Amino acid sequence: MSVFARFAPRLQQAIVSRLGWSSLRPVQEEAGEALLAGDNAVILAPTAGGKTEASIFPTLSQMVDNEPEGVGALYIAPIKALLNNQADRLGLYTEMVGLRRFVWHGDTPDHSRRQFLREPAELLMTTPESLEVMLMAPRVDENKLFADLRTVVIDEVHAVAGSDRGAHLMSVLERLARISKHDVQRVGLSATVGNPEAILTWLQGTSNRPGRVVNPPIQPGRRQLLVAHRQDLAELSRDAARVATGQKSLFFCQSRSTTEAVAEYMRRAGTAVFVHHSAVSREERQLAEERFHHGSNACIVCTSTLELGIDVGDLDSVLQAEAPDTVSSFLQRMGRTGRRTGQAANTTFFCETTEGVLQAIALVELAKAGWVEAVDVGRRCWPVLIHQLLAMALASDGITADDAWEHLACVPDFQGIQRAEYDRLLKWMVRDGAMRLVSGRLVLGPKTERRFGRKNFMELFAVFSSPQTYTVQTPSGQPLGSLNQAFVDRLVDGVSSFLLGGRAWGVLHVRHDDRRVVVEAAPRGRQPTWGGFLPQFLGFDVCQSILSVLHSDERYAYLDDAAWAVLAEHRASMRGIIDSQRGGLEFDEGEIRWWTFAGGRINATLRYALEAVAGDWKVIPDNFLIKVRGEGVDRCRFRDVLTKLAEPEFWEDDGLWTDVAEWLPSYRLSKFQPLMPPWVEREMLAGYLLDVGGASRWLSRLVS
């Protein structure tokens, strides 16, 4: 019997009569079989491949057969825009079988929320943060609302897994699992993830249901790719405007400043342009989406805000300034095209830099080989553990240490934290004033109330902070502009440099207390440490793919003449310096350039390792290269240092790496950092900046 035949008759009739469908797609058949059997599942399919229906139809079928009391199913999206975008679609699906859906997020009117609490819809659409607010709100009877919850669907699960938001969501879901009388079925949807089995294990949490990855074979479609090189942003934008003429396109940029500049150039070229990024008001973004959706000759210039599955209608083309940082992002963006019959999925990379050309080629070649990044799901997510302690204490007017631990120990993202470490954390937080112990119950302390108590603790509900900006100024106090928090978090005093106002600036000091970056003009010839558009650690595999591209002789068919010339010139400049496996070394008087192509985190780790052994060297890493400067920097001493680094005992010296953690710059990685004891903060910073195991493995391969 087909899956469709097992759906509730009312749903079968609606699919045929209201949607005009005559059959289900393979992913919908396979997912329906898994979900109707009661399995937890991760469902994989390309963008617009039918994942939403694959999860929602079986969920609705079961609710039609046995209507829930209160909310029977949750649909969770990582961003409000995706919720709003899916609202009409899921509203149609619920309405056509006599059920209801409700959208609850920060913009939902209060009168609508009150109506929902009086008469709950069977399908609730929300974000992780809004779900937390509901569980903490005094007027919400969580037992009445969620006692009959059966299924949770998490859209774009790869966007939250392995992050603070993912740990937060899992903690909230475990609280719901305790309320529900069912073993809540958990379903994750994704277009691109390299390790779906690991995501499934993470998603299952305490559920005892069987798990299944739904990933049916896909007939590869046609793809049209072009990597183009242009001399500057103005030329790049004018050529992009010509490509966009007469089409509907998205133009992805790697920063807000690039987005604004590209949009202005394209407007001057006569293209109808809309801008979409996090600094644009919600009303403007919605207007852009609406006008674009119904237009036929327009381009939205955007950051990653439109990377997720927000539907802006049928696209003709995707354009990209430079290259994204991951294969996943590339595939996600390209997947916005090729949806119409006969149309090819396509991406045109417009690169201003040599690095952009190389990165674009590396991403394309990895994607052609079927490789996608794995999501690293951690087990020691301290910031969210602290957040959840505070949230549970606030929600219930205090909580005992044992009751809090009973819940926290069930969350996959905390299971690497031992009870003794948890107890040590609590003692610190009580001594530090973040919490108080009253009659055996943990309540919020004065330090937490001062920091998060405004507006009824609204700032406490989310695990991430609202974007902050830092003023950039010279030592004399002359203002030069501003940088956002994400950019500043990767700057290192005395090492990093960046472009601002068309000039290169070297970082002297980052002042997190009053959000200032003090800079000086970068020496002539010094290039920005992390690139000019967005500082970002590139992954090991992407950097190794770039090394392979440089060592190859292939002329890739998707390069235009200018991009091929840039690649050929760079290959010639690196010939004799690098090989295909080990990178390479350049020795100049007083400086060594070590071309590792090992990625940002491994190179940052090697920096501290080199400094620990050599003592007096200044080491400057980026994604591809480590520069070593100082007295006595020569071939002989460098090889002696590498010999010491090749010893396994060096990397197993816990005392050394504890000392290294002490040297790390005190980036603000979490808004809960001020509540952390020093040893927790050091561990978090080390996890963000360093990859000791990866550096050790790479180095052992290098010297073998």
XYZ file of C-alpha atoms in Angstrom:
704
model
C 0.000 0.000 0.000
C 1.348 3.438 -0.956
C 1.922 6.106 1.662
C -0.711 8.294 0.017
C -3.293 5.528 0.477
C -2.482 5.445 4.195
C -3.223 9.142 4.665
C -6.539 10.075 6.261
C -9.255 10.110 3.527
C -9.934 13.800 4.150
C -6.272 14.607 3.462
C -6.178 12.410 0.347
C -9.192 14.192 -1.085
C -7.769 17.624 -0.301
C -4.396 16.851 -1.911
C -6.131 15.780 -5.116
C -8.892 18.392 -5.273
C -7.224 21.446 -3.727
C -3.615 20.942 -4.810
C -4.198 18.966 -8.002
C -1.508 16.435 -7.159
C -1.663 13.004 -8.758
C 1.279 11.481 -6.866
C 3.879 12.112 -4.159
C 7.575 12.699 -4.744
C 10.028 9.982 -3.666
C 11.138 11.978 -0.606
C 7.498 12.374 0.432
C 6.785 8.668 0.016
C 9.870 7.673 2.022
C 9.325 10.298 4.715
C 5.656 9.422 4.991
C 6.554 5.781 5.571
C 9.009 6.745 8.336
C 6.737 9.225 10.105
C 3.590 7.093 9.902
C 5.657 4.250 11.401
C 6.408 6.560 14.332
C 10.112 7.131 13.650
C 12.112 10.242 14.368
C 13.675 11.439 11.123
C 16.037 13.785 9.361
C 14.605 14.486 5.904
C 17.016 15.617 3.194
C 16.006 17.086 -0.148
C 17.151 20.016 -2.297
C 15.593 23.437 -1.856
C 12.021 23.282 -3.221
C 12.321 19.493 -3.196
C 9.148 18.908 -1.167
C 10.569 18.567 2.374
C 7.830 20.652 3.975
C 5.047 18.460 2.608
C 7.088 15.333 3.394
C 6.876 16.225 7.087
C 3.560 18.066 7.323
C 1.266 15.685 5.403
C 1.891 12.644 7.671
C 1.655 14.931 10.719
C -1.695 16.349 9.594
C -2.977 12.882 8.667
C -2.436 11.634 12.197
C -4.084 14.708 13.713
C -7.090 14.395 11.397
C -7.597 10.823 12.558
C -7.208 11.811 16.212
C -7.532 15.544 16.861
C -5.315 16.785 19.710
C -6.405 18.709 22.749
C -4.321 21.850 22.446
C -1.231 21.951 20.242
C -0.580 18.657 18.477
C 2.374 19.690 16.308
C 5.085 22.332 16.369
C 6.779 23.755 13.279
C 9.981 25.545 14.328
C 12.018 27.773 12.023
C 15.316 29.493 12.830
C 14.133 32.939 11.690
C 10.860 34.863 11.722
C 11.073 35.586 8.009
C 10.904 31.867 7.214
C 7.887 31.477 9.502
C 6.093 34.344 7.798
C 7.007 32.912 4.426
C 5.584 29.479 5.292
C 2.496 30.787 7.080
C 0.191 30.864 4.044
C 1.364 27.485 2.799
C 0.851 25.696 6.113
C -2.333 27.686 6.643
C -3.684 26.213 3.392
C -2.683 22.663 4.334
C -4.311 22.849 7.769
C -7.425 24.636 6.509
C -8.083 22.122 3.751
C -8.417 19.312 6.331
C -10.383 21.343 8.898
C -7.487 22.142 11.247
C -5.816 25.447 12.152
C -2.328 26.881 12.379
C -1.061 29.834 14.411
C 2.160 31.849 14.030
C 3.718 33.069 17.296
C 6.827 35.238 17.245
C 7.917 38.676 18.421
C 5.707 40.534 15.936
C 2.506 38.606 16.694
C -0.108 41.032 18.158
C -0.978 40.509 21.813
C -4.713 40.160 21.145
C -3.985 37.324 18.712
C -1.844 35.584 21.320
C -4.606 35.833 23.906
C -7.081 34.342 21.433
C -4.677 31.473 20.695
C -4.216 30.731 24.404
C -7.999 30.540 24.815
C -8.455 28.357 21.715
C -5.133 26.762 20.699
C -4.550 25.836 17.052
C -3.512 22.280 16.306
C -0.312 23.432 14.519
C 1.849 26.088 16.163
C 4.561 27.815 14.109
C 7.272 29.557 16.123
C 10.994 30.181 16.686
C 13.134 28.684 19.477
C 13.247 32.017 21.327
C 9.483 32.565 21.145
C 8.928 29.042 22.424
C 11.114 29.869 25.448
C 9.079 33.034 26.069
C 5.868 30.997 26.049
C 7.225 28.548 28.616
C 8.328 31.413 30.883
C 5.189 33.552 30.559
C 2.911 33.425 33.661
C -0.254 33.624 31.564
C 0.646 30.536 29.499
C -0.674 27.253 30.928
C 2.031 25.064 29.414
C 0.424 21.837 30.617
C -2.880 22.678 28.960
C -1.177 23.849 25.781
C 1.368 21.066 25.239
C 0.115 18.003 27.124
C -1.019 16.423 23.821
C 1.984 17.483 21.709
C 2.882 14.657 19.304
C 5.340 15.994 16.684
C 7.998 18.704 16.368
C 9.267 19.676 12.897
C 12.474 21.752 12.761
C 13.033 23.417 9.402
C 16.586 24.176 8.198
C 17.902 22.020 11.049
C 21.496 22.443 9.816
C 21.217 26.171 10.615
C 20.778 25.523 14.356
C 22.486 22.184 15.075
C 25.946 22.606 16.544
C 25.267 26.196 17.628
C 24.150 27.904 20.833
C 20.673 28.243 19.331
C 20.577 24.500 18.690
C 21.540 23.709 22.279
C 18.892 26.158 23.451
C 16.244 24.571 21.234
C 17.058 21.064 22.452
C 16.808 22.194 26.064
C 13.398 23.753 25.414
C 12.225 20.627 23.565
C 13.241 18.446 26.503
C 11.099 20.644 28.749
C 8.179 20.116 26.355
C 8.881 16.373 26.290
C 8.315 16.279 30.045
C 4.993 18.065 29.667
C 3.628 15.929 26.822
C 2.014 12.574 27.543
C 3.631 11.255 24.330
C 7.152 10.389 23.287
C 7.313 13.474 21.064
C 8.280 12.651 17.477
C 11.172 14.784 16.213
C 11.685 15.679 12.555
C 14.513 17.758 11.058
C 14.457 19.174 7.527
C 17.561 20.170 5.560
C 18.829 20.611 2.028
C 22.536 20.384 2.847
C 24.267 18.575 5.681
C 27.318 16.325 5.568
C 26.556 14.156 8.615
C 22.801 13.505 8.801
C 23.202 10.478 11.090
C 24.930 12.633 13.719
C 22.212 15.289 13.388
C 19.574 12.584 13.882
C 21.292 11.309 17.038
C 21.430 14.865 18.385
C 17.819 15.558 17.466
C 16.466 12.432 19.166
C 17.583 13.502 22.645
C 15.651 11.468 25.211
C 13.155 10.094 22.679
C 12.996 6.299 22.547
C 11.561 6.180 19.036
C 13.585 4.563 16.231
C 15.412 7.019 14.006
C 15.717 7.187 10.249
C 17.539 9.379 7.733
C 15.338 9.992 4.690
C 17.621 10.733 1.759
C 16.341 9.204 -1.484
C 18.553 9.265 -4.584
C 18.270 12.465 -6.575
C 18.468 12.724 -10.323
C 21.219 15.286 -10.861
C 19.874 18.289 -12.685
C 21.621 20.620 -15.074
C 23.856 23.268 -13.523
C 25.244 26.397 -15.097
C 28.272 27.872 -13.340
C 30.494 30.828 -14.115
C 33.402 32.271 -12.149
C 34.253 35.742 -13.411
C 36.996 38.128 -12.307
C 36.604 41.916 -12.437
C 39.056 44.658 -11.542
C 36.933 46.493 -8.993
C 33.513 46.582 -7.373
C 32.151 49.136 -9.836
C 32.994 47.000 -12.883
C 31.792 43.881 -11.092
C 28.436 45.514 -10.283
C 27.914 46.880 -13.806
C 28.494 43.442 -15.328
C 26.169 41.879 -12.758
C 23.520 44.445 -13.733
C 23.793 43.335 -17.368
C 23.316 39.691 -16.338
C 20.330 40.615 -14.163
C 18.537 42.603 -16.877
C 15.192 41.062 -17.748
C 15.476 38.469 -14.978
C 14.630 37.907 -11.348
C 17.832 37.340 -9.442
C 19.404 37.273 -6.015
C 22.867 38.786 -5.612
C 24.553 37.470 -2.439
C 27.289 39.561 -0.833
C 29.526 38.701 2.089
C 28.959 41.909 4.088
C 26.397 44.641 4.541
C 28.807 47.301 3.257
C 29.408 45.369 0.029
C 25.656 44.871 -0.315
C 25.000 48.612 -0.130
C 27.820 49.486 -2.532
C 26.788 46.865 -5.110
C 23.146 47.962 -4.936
C 24.096 51.588 -5.590
C 26.260 50.704 -8.594
C 23.510 48.482 -10.029
C 20.901 51.227 -9.604
C 23.122 53.608 -11.554
C 23.227 50.978 -14.299
C 19.423 51.050 -14.471
C 18.590 47.809 -12.640
C 15.574 47.669 -10.313
C 17.307 46.788 -7.045
C 16.125 45.945 -3.542
C 18.418 45.589 -0.541
C 17.959 42.879 2.088
C 20.200 42.538 5.157
C 19.917 42.595 8.932
C 20.356 46.366 9.243
C 17.427 47.055 6.891
C 14.129 47.518 8.729
C 11.684 44.647 8.844
C 9.132 46.683 6.892
C 11.628 47.412 4.113
C 12.682 43.759 3.897
C 9.075 42.611 3.658
C 8.348 45.231 0.994
C 11.363 44.028 -0.990
C 10.221 40.405 -0.757
C 6.656 41.287 -1.772
C 7.541 43.529 -4.728
C 10.203 41.123 -5.906
C 7.840 38.155 -5.623
C 5.411 39.771 -8.068
C 7.985 41.364 -10.356
C 9.792 40.066 -13.406
C 12.798 42.365 -13.827
C 14.468 42.955 -10.480
C 17.390 41.959 -8.285
C 17.581 41.636 -4.506
C 21.098 42.356 -3.280
C 21.400 40.570 0.036
C 23.593 39.009 2.673
C 22.892 35.516 4.006
C 19.440 36.703 5.164
C 17.922 35.124 2.040
C 20.023 31.959 2.092
C 17.442 29.911 3.989
C 14.279 28.651 2.356
C 12.383 31.951 2.110
C 10.301 31.836 -1.045
C 10.631 34.935 -3.206
C 9.109 33.245 -6.216
C 10.734 31.630 -9.216
C 14.283 32.872 -9.658
C 16.148 33.075 -12.927
C 19.632 33.457 -11.520
C 21.796 33.604 -8.407
C 24.762 35.949 -8.395
C 27.532 35.929 -5.809
C 30.087 38.618 -4.954
C 33.340 36.799 -4.147
C 32.487 33.364 -2.657
C 30.704 32.099 0.451
C 32.713 30.325 3.123
C 31.141 26.870 2.854
C 29.927 24.364 0.291
C 26.665 24.234 2.224
C 26.021 27.951 1.658
C 26.934 27.663 -2.020
C 24.509 24.771 -2.570
C 21.797 26.430 -0.490
C 22.034 29.583 -2.573
C 22.275 27.864 -5.948
C 19.275 25.740 -4.938
C 17.081 28.839 -5.138
C 17.209 28.449 -8.948
C 16.393 25.619 -11.347
C 12.895 25.053 -9.991
C 11.007 25.537 -13.250
C 10.836 22.765 -15.812
C 13.715 23.050 -18.228
C 15.615 25.570 -16.131
C 19.134 24.831 -14.879
C 20.255 25.605 -11.355
C 22.873 28.325 -11.710
C 25.353 30.577 -9.933
C 27.608 33.286 -11.290
C 30.523 34.270 -9.049
C 31.778 37.823 -9.577
C 35.168 37.997 -7.883
C 37.234 41.113 -7.294
C 40.114 39.251 -5.622
C 42.357 36.331 -6.471
C 41.296 34.680 -3.207
C 37.656 34.931 -4.290
C 38.380 33.139 -7.577
C 40.273 30.364 -5.775
C 37.587 29.960 -3.130
C 34.800 29.784 -5.710
C 36.639 27.059 -7.657
C 37.332 25.110 -4.451
C 33.658 25.177 -3.450
C 32.479 24.083 -6.887
C 34.975 21.209 -7.044
C 34.055 19.961 -3.549
C 30.356 20.125 -4.443
C 30.979 18.198 -7.673
C 32.689 15.507 -5.574
C 29.578 15.263 -3.370
C 31.256 16.737 -0.280
C 29.359 18.966 2.176
C 30.483 20.205 5.586
C 29.555 18.138 8.621
C 27.849 19.938 11.490
C 29.983 19.696 14.616
C 27.572 18.956 17.463
C 29.340 19.726 20.741
C 28.648 18.302 24.190
C 29.956 21.110 26.409
C 27.878 24.142 25.503
C 28.534 26.252 28.598
C 26.861 29.532 27.489
C 23.493 27.857 26.961
C 23.762 25.792 30.137
C 24.167 29.063 32.051
C 21.305 30.616 30.086
C 19.004 27.704 30.832
C 19.879 27.798 34.540
C 18.817 31.433 34.637
C 15.722 30.837 32.503
C 14.470 27.941 34.653
C 15.147 29.874 37.859
C 13.196 32.847 36.508
C 10.306 30.774 35.145
C 9.578 28.921 38.407
C 10.608 31.473 41.054
C 13.709 29.448 41.785
C 14.834 25.886 41.172
C 16.894 23.395 43.137
C 20.327 22.432 41.867
C 19.212 18.785 41.589
C 16.051 19.580 39.619
C 17.975 21.800 37.226
C 20.654 19.128 36.732
C 18.043 16.434 36.114
C 16.850 18.435 33.125
C 20.188 19.752 31.864
C 21.842 16.319 31.943
C 19.288 15.117 29.349
C 20.256 17.701 26.726
C 22.788 16.311 24.210
C 24.712 19.596 24.067
C 25.447 19.444 27.821
C 26.187 15.738 28.223
C 29.954 16.227 28.170
C 29.706 18.342 31.333
C 30.085 16.338 34.541
C 28.066 16.858 37.722
C 31.187 17.950 39.627
C 31.850 20.663 37.011
C 28.232 21.790 37.234
C 28.440 22.054 41.025
C 31.654 24.049 40.721
C 29.915 26.422 38.288
C 27.004 26.950 40.679
C 29.320 27.772 43.581
C 31.099 30.330 41.436
C 27.861 31.946 40.219
C 26.542 32.234 43.780
C 29.822 33.777 45.022
C 29.927 36.111 42.014
C 26.358 37.324 42.501
C 24.926 35.864 39.278
C 22.643 33.620 41.374
C 21.519 33.419 44.989
C 20.604 30.393 47.074
C 17.367 31.011 48.986
C 15.868 28.217 51.079
C 17.669 25.637 48.955
C 16.489 27.140 45.639
C 18.580 28.945 43.050
C 17.199 32.380 42.106
C 18.608 35.226 40.043
C 21.312 37.201 41.777
C 21.946 40.954 41.720
C 24.578 40.726 38.958
C 22.116 38.981 36.615
C 19.285 41.355 37.503
C 21.442 44.399 36.747
C 22.563 42.997 33.412
C 19.359 41.361 32.152
C 16.508 42.727 34.245
C 15.389 45.509 31.932
C 11.988 45.180 30.240
C 10.964 42.191 32.360
C 14.097 40.211 31.467
C 13.304 40.228 27.730
C 17.053 40.262 26.900
C 17.401 36.998 28.842
C 15.054 35.033 26.596
C 17.436 34.731 23.626
C 20.830 33.026 23.779
C 22.289 35.546 21.344
C 22.724 39.294 21.655
C 21.294 41.964 19.426
C 23.959 43.097 16.966
C 26.441 45.542 18.501
C 28.620 48.030 16.644
C 32.116 49.192 17.521
C 33.474 52.643 16.726
C 36.740 52.616 14.766
C 39.109 55.458 15.635
C 42.749 56.484 15.505
C 44.827 56.783 18.699
C 44.071 60.516 18.681
C 40.345 59.799 18.715
C 39.535 60.590 15.064
C 36.471 58.529 14.098
C 36.811 56.437 10.942
C 33.561 54.454 10.890
C 32.064 51.423 12.594
C 32.287 47.608 12.558
C 29.739 45.059 13.652
C 30.267 42.637 16.531
C 30.757 39.572 14.315
C 33.673 41.287 12.553
C 35.270 42.593 15.745
C 35.085 39.189 17.469
C 37.842 37.898 15.157
C 40.227 40.833 15.450
C 43.476 40.313 17.349
C 45.422 43.208 18.888
C 48.612 43.903 16.977
C 47.886 41.233 14.349
C 44.649 41.770 12.418
C 44.007 44.325 9.714
C 40.934 45.193 7.677
C 39.610 47.530 5.008
C 37.436 50.499 5.900
C 36.690 53.472 3.700
C 38.873 51.979 0.991
C 41.993 51.950 3.196
C 43.780 49.218 5.139
C 43.960 49.633 8.926
C 45.965 47.665 11.468
C 44.392 46.885 14.841
C 46.168 48.341 17.861
C 43.584 47.618 20.564
C 40.038 46.260 20.764
C 38.210 47.864 23.698
C 35.186 45.696 24.494
C 34.203 47.752 27.556
C 33.222 50.827 25.527
C 33.090 49.148 22.106
C 36.022 50.866 20.390
C 38.619 49.591 17.933
C 41.799 51.692 17.949
C 43.726 51.440 14.678
C 46.624 52.826 12.704
C 47.213 52.902 8.985
C 48.466 49.465 7.938
C 52.020 49.371 6.553
C 52.213 49.510 2.803
C 51.879 46.065 1.282
C 50.302 44.540 4.377
C 47.157 42.718 3.347
C 44.057 42.365 5.524
C 44.565 39.292 7.706
C 41.142 37.783 7.088
C 40.353 39.331 3.715
C 38.698 42.621 2.948
C 35.025 41.710 2.995
C 34.368 39.509 6.024
C 36.892 37.995 8.439
C 36.126 34.321 8.683
C 37.874 31.083 9.524
C 37.716 28.905 6.440
C 37.475 25.175 7.036
C 40.323 22.718 6.523
C 38.725 20.939 3.544
C 38.008 24.166 1.648
C 41.589 25.355 2.146
C 42.987 21.967 1.088
C 40.799 22.131 -2.019
C 42.337 25.537 -2.825
C 45.789 23.938 -2.492
C 44.737 21.220 -4.960
C 43.441 23.860 -7.381
C 46.770 25.706 -7.257
C 48.770 22.530 -7.801
C 46.615 21.366 -10.708
C 47.039 22.339 -14.367
C 43.333 22.079 -15.164
C 41.535 24.951 -16.845
C 38.060 24.685 -15.388
C 35.318 25.063 -17.981
C 33.314 27.479 -15.835
C 36.046 30.175 -15.644
C 35.830 33.258 -17.828
C 39.036 34.472 -19.499
C 39.803 37.008 -16.760
C 39.351 34.441 -13.975
C 41.518 31.933 -15.872
C 44.241 34.570 -16.256
C 44.169 35.296 -12.519
C 44.355 31.581 -11.697
C 47.178 30.941 -14.175
C 49.175 33.892 -12.845
C 48.763 32.791 -9.236
C 49.685 29.197 -10.076
C 52.853 30.469 -11.741
C 53.737 32.591 -8.713
C 53.333 29.581 -6.381
C 55.155 27.096 -8.619
C 58.200 25.772 -6.832
C 56.846 26.884 -3.453
C 53.996 24.439 -2.818
C 53.275 20.791 -3.515
C 49.915 19.020 -3.574
C 50.079 17.590 -0.051
C 52.321 19.655 2.183
C 51.851 23.235 1.074
C 55.227 24.925 1.087
C 57.796 27.196 2.727
C 59.386 30.484 1.693
C 62.462 31.781 3.482
C 63.417 35.471 3.412
C 65.746 37.333 5.695
C 63.912 37.727 8.995
C 60.668 36.098 7.799
C 59.359 32.627 6.998
C 56.101 32.144 5.093
C 54.615 28.727 5.812
C 51.897 27.913 3.290
C 49.815 25.377 5.215
C 46.377 25.697 3.552
C 45.100 24.184 6.810
C 42.300 26.653 7.603
C 41.882 29.391 10.182
C 41.502 27.378 13.376
C 44.415 25.006 12.719
C 46.651 27.901 11.707
C 45.660 29.844 14.831
C 46.544 26.759 16.895
C 49.899 26.410 15.135
C 50.587 30.052 15.921
C 50.402 29.427 19.658
C 52.370 26.189 19.311
C 55.187 27.946 17.455
C 55.266 30.782 19.969
C 55.342 28.314 22.866
C 58.377 26.488 21.466
C 60.291 29.395 19.939
C 59.458 31.943 22.625
C 60.611 35.115 20.842
C 58.951 34.730 17.430
C 56.019 36.808 16.214
C 53.615 34.531 14.366
C 50.818 35.891 12.143
C 48.305 33.309 10.834
C 45.497 33.462 8.310
C 43.537 30.724 6.542
C 46.318 29.698 4.143
C 49.549 31.080 5.494
C 51.561 31.463 8.695
C 54.147 34.234 8.749
C 56.993 33.899 11.258
C 59.153 36.894 12.120
C 61.806 37.609 14.714
C 65.445 37.309 15.663
C 67.075 34.045 14.660
C 64.331 33.057 12.215
C 66.105 30.764 9.755
C 65.674 27.388 8.076
C 67.654 25.440 10.636
C 65.880 26.747 13.708
C 62.472 26.519 12.046
C 63.008 22.848 11.204
C 64.142 22.201 14.801
C 60.922 23.780 16.033
C 58.839 21.674 13.623
C 60.585 18.536 14.903
C 59.467 19.387 18.434
C 55.933 20.105 17.240
C 55.832 16.690 15.560
C 56.174 14.923 18.897
C 52.805 13.599 20.125
C 53.754 14.472 23.719
C 53.753 18.179 22.802
C 50.065 18.104 21.882
C 49.188 15.952 24.904
C 50.687 18.487 27.352
C 47.498 19.689 29.068
C 49.456 22.215 31.105
C 50.777 23.875 27.973
C 47.327 24.231 26.430
C 45.914 25.543 29.700
C 48.597 28.240 29.519
C 47.756 28.922 25.856
C 44.106 29.411 26.814
C 45.281 32.081 29.268
C 46.937 33.980 26.394
C 43.862 34.001 24.140
C 42.300 37.403 23.474
C 39.161 37.932 25.526
C 36.672 38.020 22.673
C 33.060 38.480 23.618
C 31.578 35.297 22.165
C 28.467 35.131 24.347
C 26.373 37.660 26.165
C 26.592 35.323 29.192
C 30.385 35.553 29.244
C 30.393 38.075 32.143
C 28.672 35.428 34.290
C 31.235 32.703 33.497
C 34.054 31.634 35.814
C 37.511 32.086 34.258
C 38.047 28.372 33.551
C 34.765 28.141 31.622
C 35.516 31.283 29.634
C 38.966 29.943 28.704
C 37.501 26.644 27.542
C 34.888 28.408 25.429
C 37.454 30.707 23.821
C 39.800 27.790 23.147
C 36.993 25.809 21.521
C 36.189 28.757 19.273
C 39.737 29.683 18.283
C 41.739 26.466 18.478
C 41.729 22.962 17.031
C 44.473 21.132 18.928
C 43.494 17.678 17.644
C 43.213 18.880 14.057
C 46.570 20.673 14.210
C 48.271 17.615 15.677
C 46.807 15.282 13.028
C 47.694 17.631 10.178
C 51.255 18.122 11.407
C 51.827 14.392 11.898
C 50.731 13.819 8.295
C 53.001 16.621 7.147
C 56.200 15.235 8.710
C 55.486 11.549 8.090
